[in-house]
Short mmCIF file of C-alpha atoms in Angstrom, two decimals:
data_model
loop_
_atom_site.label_atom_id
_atom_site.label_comp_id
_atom_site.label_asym_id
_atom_site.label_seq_id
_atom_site.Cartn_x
_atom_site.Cartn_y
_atom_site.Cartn_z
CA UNK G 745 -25.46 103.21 -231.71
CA UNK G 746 -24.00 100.38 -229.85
CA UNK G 747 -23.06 97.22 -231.19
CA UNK G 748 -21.10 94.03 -229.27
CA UNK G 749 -17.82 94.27 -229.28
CA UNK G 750 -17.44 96.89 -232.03
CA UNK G 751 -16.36 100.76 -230.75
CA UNK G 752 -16.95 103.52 -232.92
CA UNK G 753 -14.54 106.56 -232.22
CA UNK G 754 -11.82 108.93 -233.76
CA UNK G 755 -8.63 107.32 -235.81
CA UNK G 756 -5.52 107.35 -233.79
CA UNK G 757 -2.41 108.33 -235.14
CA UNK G 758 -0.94 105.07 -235.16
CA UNK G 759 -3.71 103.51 -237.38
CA UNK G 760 -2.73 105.04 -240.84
CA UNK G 761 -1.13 101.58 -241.66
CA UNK G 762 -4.30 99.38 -240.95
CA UNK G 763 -6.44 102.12 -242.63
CA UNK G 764 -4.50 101.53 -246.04
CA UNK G 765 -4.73 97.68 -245.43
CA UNK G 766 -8.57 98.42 -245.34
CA UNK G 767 -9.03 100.64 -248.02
CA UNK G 768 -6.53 98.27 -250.19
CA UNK G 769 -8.38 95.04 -249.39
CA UNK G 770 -11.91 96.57 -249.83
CA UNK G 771 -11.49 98.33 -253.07
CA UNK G 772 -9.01 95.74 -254.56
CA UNK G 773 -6.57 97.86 -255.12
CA UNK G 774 -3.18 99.55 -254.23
CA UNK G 775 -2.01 102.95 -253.61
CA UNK G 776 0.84 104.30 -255.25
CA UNK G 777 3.71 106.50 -252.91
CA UNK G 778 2.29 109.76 -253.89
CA UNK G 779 -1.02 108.92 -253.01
CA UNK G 780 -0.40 108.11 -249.77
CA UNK G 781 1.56 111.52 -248.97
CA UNK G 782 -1.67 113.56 -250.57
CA UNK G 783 -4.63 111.89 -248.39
CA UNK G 784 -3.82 112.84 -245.65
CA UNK G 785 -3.20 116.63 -246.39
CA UNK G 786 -6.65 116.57 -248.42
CA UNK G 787 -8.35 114.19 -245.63
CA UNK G 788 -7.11 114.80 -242.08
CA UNK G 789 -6.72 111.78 -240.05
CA UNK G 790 -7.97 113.52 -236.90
CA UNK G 791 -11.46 113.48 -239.03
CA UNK G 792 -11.59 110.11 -239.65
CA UNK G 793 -13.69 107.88 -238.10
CA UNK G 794 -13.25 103.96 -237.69
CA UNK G 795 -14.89 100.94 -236.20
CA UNK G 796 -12.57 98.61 -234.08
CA UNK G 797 -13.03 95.02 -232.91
CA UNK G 798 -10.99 93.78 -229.95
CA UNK G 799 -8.13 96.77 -231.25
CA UNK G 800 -8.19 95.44 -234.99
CA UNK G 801 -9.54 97.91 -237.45
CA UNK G 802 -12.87 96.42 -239.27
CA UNK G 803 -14.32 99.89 -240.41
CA UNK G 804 -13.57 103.20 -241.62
CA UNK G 805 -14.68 106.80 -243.09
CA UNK G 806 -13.14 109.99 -243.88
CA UNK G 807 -14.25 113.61 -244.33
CA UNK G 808 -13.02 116.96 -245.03
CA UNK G 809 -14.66 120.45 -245.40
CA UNK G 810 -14.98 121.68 -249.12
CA UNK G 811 -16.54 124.54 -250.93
CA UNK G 812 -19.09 124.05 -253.08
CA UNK G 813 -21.42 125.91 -255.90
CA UNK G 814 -24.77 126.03 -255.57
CA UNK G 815 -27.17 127.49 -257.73
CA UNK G 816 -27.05 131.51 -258.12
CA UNK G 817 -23.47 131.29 -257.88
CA UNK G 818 -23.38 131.02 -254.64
CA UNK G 819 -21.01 129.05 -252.54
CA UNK G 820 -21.21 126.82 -249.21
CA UNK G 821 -19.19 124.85 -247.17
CA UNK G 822 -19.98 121.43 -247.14
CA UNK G 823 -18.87 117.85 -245.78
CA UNK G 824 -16.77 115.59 -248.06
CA UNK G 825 -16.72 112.29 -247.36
CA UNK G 826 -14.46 109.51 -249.25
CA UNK G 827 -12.82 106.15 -248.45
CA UNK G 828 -16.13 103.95 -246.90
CA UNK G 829 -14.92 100.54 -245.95
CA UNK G 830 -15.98 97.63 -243.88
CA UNK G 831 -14.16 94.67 -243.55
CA UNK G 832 -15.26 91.80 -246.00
CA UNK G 833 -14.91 89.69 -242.26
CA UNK G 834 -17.74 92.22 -240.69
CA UNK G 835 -20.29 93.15 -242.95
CA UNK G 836 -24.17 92.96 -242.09
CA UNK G 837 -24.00 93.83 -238.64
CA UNK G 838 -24.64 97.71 -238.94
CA UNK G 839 -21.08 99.13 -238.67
CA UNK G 840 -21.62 101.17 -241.53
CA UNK G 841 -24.79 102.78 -239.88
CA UNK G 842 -23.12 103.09 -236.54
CA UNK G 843 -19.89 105.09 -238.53
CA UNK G 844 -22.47 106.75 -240.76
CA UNK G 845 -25.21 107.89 -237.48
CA UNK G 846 -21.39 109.39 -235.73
CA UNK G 847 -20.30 110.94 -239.21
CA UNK G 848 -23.76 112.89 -239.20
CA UNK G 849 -23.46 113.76 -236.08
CA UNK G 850 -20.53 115.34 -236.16
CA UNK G 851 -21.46 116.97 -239.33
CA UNK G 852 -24.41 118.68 -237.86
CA UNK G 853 -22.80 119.70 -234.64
CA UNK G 854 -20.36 121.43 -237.53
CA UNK G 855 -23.13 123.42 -239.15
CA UNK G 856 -22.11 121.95 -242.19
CA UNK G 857 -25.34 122.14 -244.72
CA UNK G 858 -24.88 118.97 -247.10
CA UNK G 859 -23.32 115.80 -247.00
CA UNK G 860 -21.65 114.60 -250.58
CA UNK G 861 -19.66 111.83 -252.14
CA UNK G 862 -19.05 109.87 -254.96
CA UNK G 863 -20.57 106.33 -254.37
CA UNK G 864 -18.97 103.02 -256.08
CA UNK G 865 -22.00 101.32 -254.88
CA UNK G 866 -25.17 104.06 -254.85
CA UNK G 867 -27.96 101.93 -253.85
CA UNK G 868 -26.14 101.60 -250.64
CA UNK G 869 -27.00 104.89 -249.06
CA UNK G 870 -30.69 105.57 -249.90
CA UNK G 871 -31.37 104.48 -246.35
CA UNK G 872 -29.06 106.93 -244.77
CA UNK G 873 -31.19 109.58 -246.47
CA UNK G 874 -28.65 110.08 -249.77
CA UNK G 875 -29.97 110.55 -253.51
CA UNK G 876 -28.36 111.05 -256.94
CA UNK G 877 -26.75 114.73 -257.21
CA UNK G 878 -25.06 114.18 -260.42
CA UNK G 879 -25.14 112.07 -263.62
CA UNK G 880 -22.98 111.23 -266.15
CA UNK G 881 -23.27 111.91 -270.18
CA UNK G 882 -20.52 111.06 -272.52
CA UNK G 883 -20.30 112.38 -276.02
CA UNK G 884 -18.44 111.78 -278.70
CA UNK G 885 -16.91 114.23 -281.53
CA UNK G 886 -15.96 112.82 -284.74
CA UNK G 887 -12.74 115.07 -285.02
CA UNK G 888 -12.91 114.47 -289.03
CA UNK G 889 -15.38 116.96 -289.01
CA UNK G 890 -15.01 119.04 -285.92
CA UNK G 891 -14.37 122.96 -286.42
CA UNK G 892 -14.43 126.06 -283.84
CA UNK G 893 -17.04 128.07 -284.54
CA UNK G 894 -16.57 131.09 -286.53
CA UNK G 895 -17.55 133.40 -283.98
CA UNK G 896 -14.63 132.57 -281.59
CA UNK G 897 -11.36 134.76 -282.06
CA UNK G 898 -8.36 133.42 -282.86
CA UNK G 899 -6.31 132.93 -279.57
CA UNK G 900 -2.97 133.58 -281.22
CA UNK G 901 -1.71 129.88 -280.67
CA UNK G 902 -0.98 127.82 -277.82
CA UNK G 903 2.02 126.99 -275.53
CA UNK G 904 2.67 123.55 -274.59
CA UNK G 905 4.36 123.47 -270.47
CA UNK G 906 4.25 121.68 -267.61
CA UNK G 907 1.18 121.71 -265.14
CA UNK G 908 4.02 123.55 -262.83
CA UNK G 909 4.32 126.56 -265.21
CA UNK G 910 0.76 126.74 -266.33
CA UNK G 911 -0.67 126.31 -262.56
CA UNK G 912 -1.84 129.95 -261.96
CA UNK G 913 -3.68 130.35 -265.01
CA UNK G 914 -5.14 126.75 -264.38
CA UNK G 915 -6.79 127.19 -261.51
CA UNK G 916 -7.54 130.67 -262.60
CA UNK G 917 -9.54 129.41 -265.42
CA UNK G 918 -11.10 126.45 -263.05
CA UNK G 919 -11.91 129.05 -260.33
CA UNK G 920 -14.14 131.43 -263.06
CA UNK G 921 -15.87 128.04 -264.39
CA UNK G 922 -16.76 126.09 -261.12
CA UNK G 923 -18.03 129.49 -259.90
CA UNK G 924 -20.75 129.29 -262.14
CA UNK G 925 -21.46 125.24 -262.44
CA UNK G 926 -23.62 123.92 -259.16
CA UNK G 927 -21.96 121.02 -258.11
CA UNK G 928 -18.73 122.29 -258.39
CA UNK G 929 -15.94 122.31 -255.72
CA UNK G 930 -12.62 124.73 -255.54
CA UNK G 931 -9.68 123.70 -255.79
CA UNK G 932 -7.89 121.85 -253.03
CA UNK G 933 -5.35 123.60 -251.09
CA UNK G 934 -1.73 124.41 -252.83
CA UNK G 935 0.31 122.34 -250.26
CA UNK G 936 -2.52 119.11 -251.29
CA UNK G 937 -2.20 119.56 -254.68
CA UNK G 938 -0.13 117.52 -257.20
CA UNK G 939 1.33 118.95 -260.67
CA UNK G 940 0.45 115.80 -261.79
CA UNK G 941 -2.51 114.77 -260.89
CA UNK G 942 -5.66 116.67 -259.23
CA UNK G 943 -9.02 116.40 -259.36
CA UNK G 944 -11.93 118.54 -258.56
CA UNK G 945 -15.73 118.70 -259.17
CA UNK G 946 -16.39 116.79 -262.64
CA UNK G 947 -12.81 117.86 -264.21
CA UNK G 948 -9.37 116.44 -264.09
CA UNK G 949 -6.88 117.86 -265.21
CA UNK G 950 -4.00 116.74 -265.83
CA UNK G 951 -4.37 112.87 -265.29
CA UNK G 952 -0.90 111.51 -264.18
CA UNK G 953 1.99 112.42 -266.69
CA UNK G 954 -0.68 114.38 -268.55
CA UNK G 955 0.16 118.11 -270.03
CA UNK G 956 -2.10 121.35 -270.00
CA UNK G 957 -2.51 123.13 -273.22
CA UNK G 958 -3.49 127.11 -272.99
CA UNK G 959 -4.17 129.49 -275.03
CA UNK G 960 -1.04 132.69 -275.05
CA UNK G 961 -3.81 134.79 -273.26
CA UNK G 962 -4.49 131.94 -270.31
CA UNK G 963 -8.00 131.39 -270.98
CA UNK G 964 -9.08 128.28 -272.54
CA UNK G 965 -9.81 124.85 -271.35
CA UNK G 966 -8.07 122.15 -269.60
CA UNK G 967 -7.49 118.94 -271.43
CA UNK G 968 -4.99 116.26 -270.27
#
């Protein structure tokens, strides 16, 4: 897709700065030091792709390759794709079709099945040919009154750690449920992950500063 003035290609290496200025400015907000060392690892800049105007930045998306459930606990490698900006200076003049038509190209000549996000604004990709995957339910539990159920055996207690100690039998315990939950993704790699804070799928665990609480025989959920 060509549009005046406006090239779509590959990010360089020298355009993490003006990437962050981008993704700062359109999502109104900032990232912290830790953040900024993790994106990269779990979204390689060589994937990105950007829109530039007369060499200033105006547009930008990101992908990786993740692995996710689908139903009869099967798995699939899929495209991942975060961090969707256009300039507030540039919008309405099909930059984020031209990214998204070079995104899907590349994704195809990958072999890569699906295509999956998590949208702040939805009803903006209908007309690339997205739809709702997921939806969100919250419940609450009136802990005055909430019990185990008798049928569950007593665990023996629980041990209190950092996310550092308890990391094996975290992920082991994530690994066994997101095998059998479509939607699911595993785990990012050890040297993207932090001890504290991680996400994957629907669960996080630990938020930032959080704790993990296991059961003595490592089985048991994660709770932050």
């Amino acid at each position: 897709m060509t549009l005046p003035e406006i090239t779509i290609l590959s990010a360089t290496e020298d355009g993490p700065a003006a990437i962050r200025t981008l993704v700062e400015t359109s999502f109104g907000t900032r990232y912290d030091p830790a953040e900024l060392e993790r994106v990269p690892r779990l979204f390689p800049q060589e994937q990105a792709i950007v829109a530039v105007e007369r060499g200033r930045l105006v547009g930008h998306v990101q992908s990786t390759t993740m692995t996710v459930t689908v139903p009869g606990e099967r798995t699939v490698e899929v495209c991942g794709i975060a961090g969707v900006e256009v300039a507030p200076t540039h919008r309405r003049r099909g930059i984020l079709r031209a990214m998204y038509t070079e995104q899907h190209r590349r994704i195809e000549a990958a072999g890569l099945p699906l295509t999956m996000f998590t949208a702040s604004e939805g009803g903006i990709y209908g007309r690339f040919g997205y739809g709702p995957a997921t939806r969100e339910n919250a419940v609450g539990i009136d802990r005055r009154f909430a019990e185990f159920l008798p049928c569950v055996p007593d665990p023996g207690g629980v041990t209190l750690c950092e996310p550092s100690e308890a990391r094996a039998a975290a992920e082991a315990i994530y690994d066994r449920w997101r095998r059998m939950v479509p939607g699911c993704t595993r785990w990012t790699t050890p040297s993207a992950r932090s001890e504290t804070r991680c996400s994957a799928g629907s669960s996080r665990a630990p938020s930032r500063g959080g704790k993990i609480c296991l059961n003595r025989r490592g089985a048991g959920m994660l709770v932050a």
